[in-house]
PDB file of C-alpha atoms in Angstrom:
ATOM      1  CA  MET A  21      59.420  -1.881 -22.834  1.00  0.00           C
ATOM      2  CA  THR A  22      59.456   0.495 -19.839  1.00  0.00           C
ATOM      3  CA  ALA A  23      60.254  -1.163 -16.515  1.00  0.00           C
ATOM      4  CA  ILE A  24      57.761  -0.750 -13.670  1.00  0.00           C
ATOM      5  CA  PRO A  25      59.423   0.587 -10.526  1.00  0.00           C
ATOM      6  CA  GLN A  26      59.537  -1.975  -7.744  1.00  0.00           C
ATOM      7  CA  GLY A  27      57.980   0.491  -5.266  1.00  0.00           C
ATOM      8  CA  ARG A  28      54.883   0.855  -7.450  1.00  0.00           C
ATOM      9  CA  THR A  29      54.611  -2.923  -7.774  1.00  0.00           C
ATOM     10  CA  ARG A  30      54.764  -3.366  -4.006  1.00  0.00           C
ATOM     11  CA  ARG A  31      52.105  -0.695  -3.498  1.00  0.00           C
ATOM     12  CA  ALA A  32      49.783  -2.382  -6.028  1.00  0.00           C
ATOM     13  CA  ALA A  33      50.270  -5.727  -4.312  1.00  0.00           C
ATOM     14  CA  LEU A  34      49.499  -4.158  -0.938  1.00  0.00           C
ATOM     15  CA  VAL A  35      46.278  -2.545  -2.230  1.00  0.00           C
ATOM     16  CA  SER A  36      45.215  -5.871  -3.753  1.00  0.00           C
ATOM     17  CA  ALA A  37      45.837  -7.690  -0.477  1.00  0.00           C
ATOM     18  CA  MET A  38      43.832  -5.083   1.449  1.00  0.00           C
ATOM     19  CA  CYS A  39      40.905  -5.510  -0.969  1.00  0.00           C
ATOM     20  CA  VAL A  40      40.910  -9.262  -0.373  1.00  0.00           C
ATOM     21  CA  LEU A  41      40.956  -8.666   3.378  1.00  0.00           C
ATOM     22  CA  VAL A  42      38.020  -6.275   3.156  1.00  0.00           C
ATOM     23  CA  VAL A  43      35.968  -8.660   1.032  1.00  0.00           C
ATOM     24  CA  THR A  44      36.597 -11.754   3.144  1.00  0.00           C
ATOM     25  CA  GLY A  45      36.341  -9.929   6.447  1.00  0.00           C
ATOM     26  CA  THR A  46      33.175  -7.911   5.915  1.00  0.00           C
ATOM     27  CA  GLY A  47      31.302  -9.364   2.974  1.00  0.00           C
ATOM     28  CA  LEU A  48      31.601  -6.147   0.942  1.00  0.00           C
ATOM     29  CA  THR A  49      31.759  -6.291  -2.833  1.00  0.00           C
ATOM     30  CA  GLY A  50      35.398  -5.269  -2.902  1.00  0.00           C
ATOM     31  CA  CYS A  51      37.491  -2.178  -3.514  1.00  0.00           C
ATOM     32  CA  GLY A  52      35.948   0.235  -5.944  1.00  0.00           C
ATOM     33  CA  SER A  53      32.408  -1.070  -5.213  1.00  0.00           C
ATOM     34  CA  GLU A  54      29.611   1.261  -6.256  1.00  0.00           C
ATOM     35  CA  ASP A  55      27.975   3.631  -3.831  1.00  0.00           C
ATOM     36  CA  PRO A  56      24.502   2.105  -3.194  1.00  0.00           C
ATOM     37  CA  ASP A  57      23.039   5.609  -3.418  1.00  0.00           C
ATOM     38  CA  ALA A  58      24.738   6.499  -6.694  1.00  0.00           C
ATOM     39  CA  GLY A  59      22.193   7.497  -9.309  1.00  0.00           C
ATOM     40  CA  THR A  60      19.336   7.597  -6.783  1.00  0.00           C
ATOM     41  CA  ASN A  61      17.189  10.417  -5.422  1.00  0.00           C
ATOM     42  CA  GLY A  62      19.545  10.636  -2.447  1.00  0.00           C
ATOM     43  CA  VAL A  63      17.080   9.864   0.357  1.00  0.00           C
ATOM     44  CA  GLY A  64      19.043   6.739   1.284  1.00  0.00           C
ATOM     45  CA  LYS A  65      21.701   8.961   2.863  1.00  0.00           C
ATOM     46  CA  LEU A  66      19.222  10.753   5.112  1.00  0.00           C
ATOM     47  CA  PRO A  67      18.242   9.977   8.733  1.00  0.00           C
ATOM     48  CA  ALA A  68      15.261   7.649   9.106  1.00  0.00           C
ATOM     49  CA  ALA A  69      12.982  10.339  10.528  1.00  0.00           C
ATOM     50  CA  THR A  70      13.714  12.608   7.567  1.00  0.00           C
ATOM     51  CA  ILE A  71      13.037   9.777   5.116  1.00  0.00           C
ATOM     52  CA  GLN A  72       9.706   9.088   6.777  1.00  0.00           C
ATOM     53  CA  ALA A  73       8.733  12.754   6.612  1.00  0.00           C
ATOM     54  CA  LYS A  74       9.645  12.963   2.924  1.00  0.00           C
ATOM     55  CA  THR A  75       7.772   9.812   1.959  1.00  0.00           C
ATOM     56  CA  ARG A  76       4.643  10.880   3.840  1.00  0.00           C
ATOM     57  CA  LYS A  77       4.775  14.240   2.073  1.00  0.00           C
ATOM     58  CA  ALA A  78       5.225  12.536  -1.309  1.00  0.00           C
ATOM     59  CA  ALA A  79       2.311  10.175  -0.652  1.00  0.00           C
ATOM     60  CA  GLY A  80       0.058  13.033   0.396  1.00  0.00           C
ATOM     61  CA  ALA A  81       0.884  15.056  -2.708  1.00  0.00           C
ATOM     62  CA  ALA A  82       0.293  12.192  -5.168  1.00  0.00           C
ATOM     63  CA  ASP A  83      -2.990  12.261  -7.077  1.00  0.00           C
ATOM     64  CA  THR A  84      -3.488   8.487  -7.113  1.00  0.00           C
ATOM     65  CA  VAL A  85      -2.165   5.200  -5.734  1.00  0.00           C
ATOM     66  CA  ARG A  86      -2.963   1.497  -5.890  1.00  0.00           C
ATOM     67  CA  LEU A  87      -2.895  -0.303  -2.567  1.00  0.00           C
ATOM     68  CA  SER A  88      -2.947  -4.104  -2.339  1.00  0.00           C
ATOM     69  CA  GLY A  89      -2.331  -6.630   0.409  1.00  0.00           C
ATOM     70  CA  THR A  90      -3.740  -7.313   3.852  1.00  0.00           C
ATOM     71  CA  VAL A  91      -4.860  -5.145   6.749  1.00  0.00           C
ATOM     72  CA  VAL A  92      -5.842  -6.514  10.173  1.00  0.00           C
ATOM     73  CA  SER A  93      -8.320  -4.294  11.991  1.00  0.00           C
ATOM     74  CA  ASN A  94     -10.146  -5.163  15.236  1.00  0.00           C
ATOM     75  CA  GLY A  95      -9.182  -8.796  14.823  1.00  0.00           C
ATOM     76  CA  THR A  96     -10.518  -9.069  11.265  1.00  0.00           C
ATOM     77  CA  THR A  97      -8.237  -9.551   8.263  1.00  0.00           C
ATOM     78  CA  TYR A  98      -9.113  -7.665   5.090  1.00  0.00           C
ATOM     79  CA  THR A  99      -7.465  -8.399   1.763  1.00  0.00           C
ATOM     80  CA  LEU A 100      -7.500  -5.231  -0.323  1.00  0.00           C
ATOM     81  CA  ASP A 101      -6.902  -4.265  -3.916  1.00  0.00           C
ATOM     82  CA  MET A 102      -7.909  -0.613  -4.063  1.00  0.00           C
ATOM     83  CA  ARG A 103      -7.192   2.251  -6.441  1.00  0.00           C
ATOM     84  CA  LEU A 104      -7.496   5.584  -4.681  1.00  0.00           C
ATOM     85  CA  LYS A 105      -7.580   9.267  -5.528  1.00  0.00           C
ATOM     86  CA  SER A 106      -8.482  12.434  -3.657  1.00  0.00           C
ATOM     87  CA  ASP A 107     -12.231  12.264  -4.377  1.00  0.00           C
ATOM     88  CA  GLY A 108     -12.827   8.538  -3.958  1.00  0.00           C
ATOM     89  CA  GLY A 109     -11.683   5.073  -4.834  1.00  0.00           C
ATOM     90  CA  THR A 110     -12.629   1.685  -6.229  1.00  0.00           C
ATOM     91  CA  GLY A 111     -11.557  -1.918  -5.805  1.00  0.00           C
ATOM     92  CA  SER A 112     -12.177  -5.211  -4.065  1.00  0.00           C
ATOM     93  CA  VAL A 113     -12.176  -6.268  -0.424  1.00  0.00           C
ATOM     94  CA  THR A 114     -12.175  -9.838   0.876  1.00  0.00           C
ATOM     95  CA  SER A 115     -13.024 -10.628   4.485  1.00  0.00           C
ATOM     96  CA  LYS A 116     -14.109 -13.856   6.175  1.00  0.00           C
ATOM     97  CA  GLY A 117     -14.283 -15.641   2.848  1.00  0.00           C
ATOM     98  CA  ALA A 118     -16.545 -13.059   1.212  1.00  0.00           C
ATOM     99  CA  THR A 119     -15.418 -10.711  -1.551  1.00  0.00           C
ATOM    100  CA  PHE A 120     -17.184  -7.485  -2.449  1.00  0.00           C
ATOM    101  CA  ARG A 121     -16.412  -4.360  -4.429  1.00  0.00           C
ATOM    102  CA  LEU A 122     -16.398  -0.813  -3.114  1.00  0.00           C
ATOM    103  CA  LEU A 123     -16.844   2.351  -5.136  1.00  0.00           C
ATOM    104  CA  ARG A 124     -16.891   5.843  -3.711  1.00  0.00           C
ATOM    105  CA  VAL A 125     -17.347   8.978  -5.785  1.00  0.00           C
ATOM    106  CA  GLY A 126     -17.323  12.056  -3.604  1.00  0.00           C
ATOM    107  CA  ASP A 127     -19.622  11.325  -0.663  1.00  0.00           C
ATOM    108  CA  HIS A 128     -21.505   8.544  -2.443  1.00  0.00           C
ATOM    109  CA  LEU A 129     -20.446   5.021  -1.456  1.00  0.00           C
ATOM    110  CA  PHE A 130     -21.562   1.910  -3.321  1.00  0.00           C
ATOM    111  CA  LEU A 131     -21.125  -1.747  -2.401  1.00  0.00           C
ATOM    112  CA  LYS A 132     -21.380  -4.570  -4.943  1.00  0.00           C
ATOM    113  CA  ALA A 133     -21.560  -8.224  -3.900  1.00  0.00           C
ATOM    114  CA  ASP A 134     -23.168 -11.544  -4.764  1.00  0.00           C
ATOM    115  CA  ALA A 135     -26.353 -13.031  -3.341  1.00  0.00           C
ATOM    116  CA  GLU A 136     -24.479 -15.116  -0.768  1.00  0.00           C
ATOM    117  CA  PHE A 137     -22.909 -12.001   0.738  1.00  0.00           C
ATOM    118  CA  TRP A 138     -26.269 -10.299   1.163  1.00  0.00           C
ATOM    119  CA  SER A 139     -27.951 -13.405   2.530  1.00  0.00           C
ATOM    120  CA  GLN A 140     -25.359 -13.514   5.316  1.00  0.00           C
ATOM    121  CA  GLN A 141     -25.950  -9.951   6.504  1.00  0.00           C
ATOM    122  CA  GLY A 142     -27.122  -9.734  10.105  1.00  0.00           C
ATOM    123  CA  GLY A 143     -24.842 -12.476  11.372  1.00  0.00           C
ATOM    124  CA  LYS A 144     -26.629 -15.558  10.042  1.00  0.00           C
ATOM    125  CA  ALA A 145     -28.001 -16.895   6.809  1.00  0.00           C
ATOM    126  CA  SER A 146     -31.513 -15.914   5.971  1.00  0.00           C
ATOM    127  CA  GLY A 147     -34.091 -18.527   5.000  1.00  0.00           C
ATOM    128  CA  ASP A 148     -35.592 -16.079   2.507  1.00  0.00           C
ATOM    129  CA  THR A 149     -33.016 -15.379  -0.189  1.00  0.00           C
ATOM    130  CA  SER A 150     -35.308 -13.530  -2.591  1.00  0.00           C
ATOM    131  CA  ALA A 151     -34.019 -10.075  -1.547  1.00  0.00           C
ATOM    132  CA  ALA A 152     -30.440 -11.281  -1.718  1.00  0.00           C
ATOM    133  CA  ARG A 153     -30.970 -12.553  -5.255  1.00  0.00           C
ATOM    134  CA  LYS A 154     -32.277  -9.137  -6.317  1.00  0.00           C
ATOM    135  CA  LEU A 155     -29.068  -7.533  -5.034  1.00  0.00           C
ATOM    136  CA  ASP A 156     -26.767 -10.068  -6.692  1.00  0.00           C
ATOM    137  CA  GLY A 157     -24.245  -8.154  -8.812  1.00  0.00           C
ATOM    138  CA  MET A 158     -25.903  -4.776  -8.224  1.00  0.00           C
ATOM    139  CA  TYR A 159     -24.302  -1.633  -6.804  1.00  0.00           C
ATOM    140  CA  VAL A 160     -26.081  -0.885  -3.546  1.00  0.00           C
ATOM    141  CA  LYS A 161     -25.826   2.724  -2.419  1.00  0.00           C
ATOM    142  CA  VAL A 162     -24.732   2.813   1.214  1.00  0.00           C
ATOM    143  CA  PRO A 163     -26.605   5.460   3.250  1.00  0.00           C
ATOM    144  CA  ALA A 164     -24.279   7.922   4.984  1.00  0.00           C
ATOM    145  CA  GLY A 165     -25.865   7.144   8.348  1.00  0.00           C
ATOM    146  CA  ASP A 166     -25.565   3.365   8.041  1.00  0.00           C
ATOM    147  CA  PRO A 167     -22.832   1.666  10.134  1.00  0.00           C
ATOM    148  CA  ALA A 168     -21.506   0.080   6.945  1.00  0.00           C
ATOM    149  CA  TYR A 169     -20.682   3.543   5.575  1.00  0.00           C
ATOM    150  CA  LYS A 170     -18.285   4.320   8.401  1.00  0.00           C
ATOM    151  CA  ARG A 171     -16.910   0.776   8.335  1.00  0.00           C
ATOM    152  CA  PHE A 172     -16.088   0.647   4.624  1.00  0.00           C
ATOM    153  CA  SER A 173     -15.653   4.224   3.408  1.00  0.00           C
ATOM    154  CA  GLY A 174     -12.203   4.400   5.012  1.00  0.00           C
ATOM    155  CA  PHE A 175     -10.985   1.783   2.536  1.00  0.00           C
ATOM    156  CA  THR A 176     -11.769   4.264  -0.249  1.00  0.00           C
ATOM    157  CA  ASP A 177     -10.269   7.380   1.363  1.00  0.00           C
ATOM    158  CA  LYS A 178      -6.687   7.903   0.195  1.00  0.00           C
ATOM    159  CA  ASP A 179      -5.676  10.502   2.766  1.00  0.00           C
ATOM    160  CA  VAL A 180      -7.262   8.790   5.778  1.00  0.00           C
ATOM    161  CA  LEU A 181      -6.002   5.363   4.783  1.00  0.00           C
ATOM    162  CA  LEU A 182      -2.414   6.388   4.082  1.00  0.00           C
ATOM    163  CA  ASP A 183      -2.197   8.618   7.127  1.00  0.00           C
ATOM    164  CA  GLY A 184      -3.107   5.671   9.319  1.00  0.00           C
ATOM    165  CA  LEU A 185      -0.975   3.109   7.522  1.00  0.00           C
ATOM    166  CA  LEU A 186       2.279   5.005   6.963  1.00  0.00           C
ATOM    167  CA  THR A 187       3.045   5.272  10.659  1.00  0.00           C
ATOM    168  CA  LEU A 188       5.965   3.364  12.161  1.00  0.00           C
ATOM    169  CA  HIS A 189       6.041   2.895  15.924  1.00  0.00           C
ATOM    170  CA  GLY A 190       9.010   3.255  18.225  1.00  0.00           C
ATOM    171  CA  THR A 191      12.557   4.378  17.479  1.00  0.00           C
ATOM    172  CA  LEU A 192      13.161   4.910  13.769  1.00  0.00           C
ATOM    173  CA  ALA A 193      16.242   3.564  11.983  1.00  0.00           C
ATOM    174  CA  THR A 194      17.377   2.696   8.487  1.00  0.00           C
ATOM    175  CA  ASP A 195      17.726  -0.996   7.637  1.00  0.00           C
ATOM    176  CA  GLY A 196      19.770  -1.137   4.465  1.00  0.00           C
ATOM    177  CA  HIS A 197      19.133  -1.032   0.747  1.00  0.00           C
ATOM    178  CA  HIS A 198      16.567  -3.388  -0.780  1.00  0.00           C
ATOM    179  CA  GLU A 199      14.484  -3.810  -3.912  1.00  0.00           C
ATOM    180  CA  GLN A 200      10.760  -3.858  -4.670  1.00  0.00           C
ATOM    181  CA  SER A 201       9.601  -4.986  -8.128  1.00  0.00           C
ATOM    182  CA  GLY A 202      12.906  -3.979  -9.671  1.00  0.00           C
ATOM    183  CA  VAL A 203      13.076  -0.585  -7.949  1.00  0.00           C
ATOM    184  CA  ARG A 204      15.853   0.075  -5.459  1.00  0.00           C
ATOM    185  CA  THR A 205      14.640   1.101  -2.017  1.00  0.00           C
ATOM    186  CA  ILE A 206      15.844   2.205   1.381  1.00  0.00           C
ATOM    187  CA  ARG A 207      14.106   0.495   4.291  1.00  0.00           C
ATOM    188  CA  ILE A 208      13.209   2.274   7.494  1.00  0.00           C
ATOM    189  CA  THR A 209      11.941   0.497  10.593  1.00  0.00           C
ATOM    190  CA  GLY A 210      10.367   1.220  13.946  1.00  0.00           C
ATOM    191  CA  ASP A 211      11.996  -0.511  16.918  1.00  0.00           C
ATOM    192  CA  LYS A 212      14.111  -2.748  14.652  1.00  0.00           C
ATOM    193  CA  GLY A 213      11.051  -3.979  12.790  1.00  0.00           C
ATOM    194  CA  SER A 214       8.688  -4.746  15.657  1.00  0.00           C
ATOM    195  CA  GLY A 215       7.154  -1.308  15.094  1.00  0.00           C
ATOM    196  CA  GLY A 216       6.756  -1.914  11.358  1.00  0.00           C
ATOM    197  CA  SER A 217       8.918  -1.333   8.295  1.00  0.00           C
ATOM    198  CA  LEU A 218       8.617   0.743   5.154  1.00  0.00           C
ATOM    199  CA  ASP A 219      10.490   0.480   1.848  1.00  0.00           C
ATOM    200  CA  VAL A 220      10.918   3.861   0.164  1.00  0.00           C
ATOM    201  CA  SER A 221      11.746   4.315  -3.514  1.00  0.00           C
ATOM    202  CA  LEU A 222      15.258   5.487  -4.368  1.00  0.00           C
ATOM    203  CA  LYS A 223      14.108   6.304  -7.896  1.00  0.00           C
ATOM    204  CA  GLY A 224      12.444   9.625  -8.612  1.00  0.00           C
ATOM    205  CA  THR A 225       9.920  10.711  -6.016  1.00  0.00           C
ATOM    206  CA  PRO A 226      10.470   8.918  -2.677  1.00  0.00           C
ATOM    207  CA  TYR A 227       7.128   7.120  -2.634  1.00  0.00           C
ATOM    208  CA  PRO A 228       6.494   4.305  -0.139  1.00  0.00           C
ATOM    209  CA  LEU A 229       6.441   1.002  -2.047  1.00  0.00           C
ATOM    210  CA  SER A 230       6.013  -1.674   0.608  1.00  0.00           C
ATOM    211  CA  LEU A 231       4.746  -1.620   4.169  1.00  0.00           C
ATOM    212  CA  VAL A 232       4.872  -4.233   6.909  1.00  0.00           C
ATOM    213  CA  ARG A 233       2.619  -3.068   9.729  1.00  0.00           C
ATOM    214  CA  ALA A 234       3.524  -3.379  13.379  1.00  0.00           C
ATOM    215  CA  GLY A 235       2.137  -6.276  15.375  1.00  0.00           C
ATOM    216  CA  ASN A 236       1.528  -8.522  12.342  1.00  0.00           C
ATOM    217  CA  ALA A 237      -1.277  -6.178  11.324  1.00  0.00           C
ATOM    218  CA  GLY A 238      -0.798  -6.662   7.598  1.00  0.00           C
ATOM    219  CA  THR A 239       1.517  -6.258   4.632  1.00  0.00           C
ATOM    220  CA  LEU A 240       0.800  -3.886   1.767  1.00  0.00           C
ATOM    221  CA  ARG A 241       2.216  -2.919  -1.622  1.00  0.00           C
ATOM    222  CA  LEU A 242       1.782   0.643  -2.864  1.00  0.00           C
ATOM    223  CA  THR A 243       2.068   1.041  -6.628  1.00  0.00           C
ATOM    224  CA  ASP A 244       0.835   3.082  -9.608  1.00  0.00           C
ATOM    225  CA  TRP A 245       1.613   6.370  -7.914  1.00  0.00           C
ATOM    226  CA  GLY A 246       0.234   9.239 -10.005  1.00  0.00           C
ATOM    227  CA  LYS A 247      -1.398   6.968 -12.618  1.00  0.00           C
ATOM    228  CA  ASP A 248      -4.881   8.308 -13.289  1.00  0.00           C
ATOM    229  CA  PHE A 249      -7.976   6.120 -13.596  1.00  0.00           C
ATOM    230  CA  ALA A 250     -11.668   6.662 -14.290  1.00  0.00           C
ATOM    231  CA  LEU A 251     -13.939   7.123 -11.297  1.00  0.00           C
ATOM    232  CA  GLU A 252     -17.658   7.553 -11.912  1.00  0.00           C
ATOM    233  CA  GLU A 253     -20.913   6.475 -10.339  1.00  0.00           C
ATOM    234  CA  PRO A 254     -22.653   3.388 -11.729  1.00  0.00           C
ATOM    235  CA  SER A 255     -25.695   3.838 -13.943  1.00  0.00           C
ATOM    236  CA  LYS A 256     -29.197   3.784 -12.465  1.00  0.00           C
ATOM    237  CA  LYS A 257     -29.773   0.355 -14.042  1.00  0.00           C
ATOM    238  CA  GLU A 258     -26.855  -1.008 -12.015  1.00  0.00           C
ATOM    239  CA  THR A 259     -27.831   0.684  -8.753  1.00  0.00           C
ATOM    240  CA  VAL A 260     -30.184  -0.073  -5.860  1.00  0.00           C
ATOM    241  CA  ASP A 261     -30.866   2.738  -3.396  1.00  0.00           C
ATOM    242  CA  TYR A 262     -32.506   1.682  -0.104  1.00  0.00           C
ATOM    243  CA  GLY A 263     -32.586   5.173   1.289  1.00  0.00           C
ATOM    244  CA  GLN A 264     -31.811   5.346   4.991  1.00  0.00           C
ATOM    245  CA  GLN A 265     -30.745   1.780   5.831  1.00  0.00           C
ATOM    246  CA  LEU A 266     -29.192  -1.200   4.119  1.00  0.00           C
ATOM    247  CA  PRO A 267     -31.200  -4.449   4.080  1.00  0.00           C
ATOM    248  CA  THR A 268     -30.345  -7.015   6.753  1.00  0.00           C
ATOM    249  CA  SER A 269     -31.490 -10.581   7.121  1.00  0.00           C
TER     250      SER A 269
END
């Protein structure tokens, strides 16, 4: 058996002792720990501003996305589950205890809700619920000039919605490596989180996967990037068209 030189033994013992010191002193995984960016798309090594620019570009170039979570706008909380593409979108919105569906194909916006939703339009319940019952479960075409069109169409507009949501406020910085639904991410923040935070995928295209908006204005998940889905107008049997103005009670 070949003898191991004493100098080599002392060096090995010294390296081992240094590893223990590093682990106990800093909480690292030890000597020889893997690079957190190994095998990733590399954006985790970039400055926060560059990461934000890349993820916004990736989001804008994607054909489709699913967006779910909450958005607070003008003091009202909306719970969304929307699938979006360049020419429209579809999904559900819940606000103030009422849930309704939105569907936009091109410039045509449709709203589908139950009788209770329609009976509450105008700020108070209507004593006559006959019109509301007729609209129960039907797609109501929202006139382009109706206030509801401007109010709700933004929830179905991928570019407008993402452009407004994917903005962090204040000084940008990276905030470590994280994970979203099994996908490794790099987190970037605005003003140490008070200006919002965004988790960006370290796998493949650097899509945004999770967003916490500034000022407690909502938390959103962004999934199904690039996964196509059918988007078509409802049939005439499913549709009610009131022309220039939606019914109000």
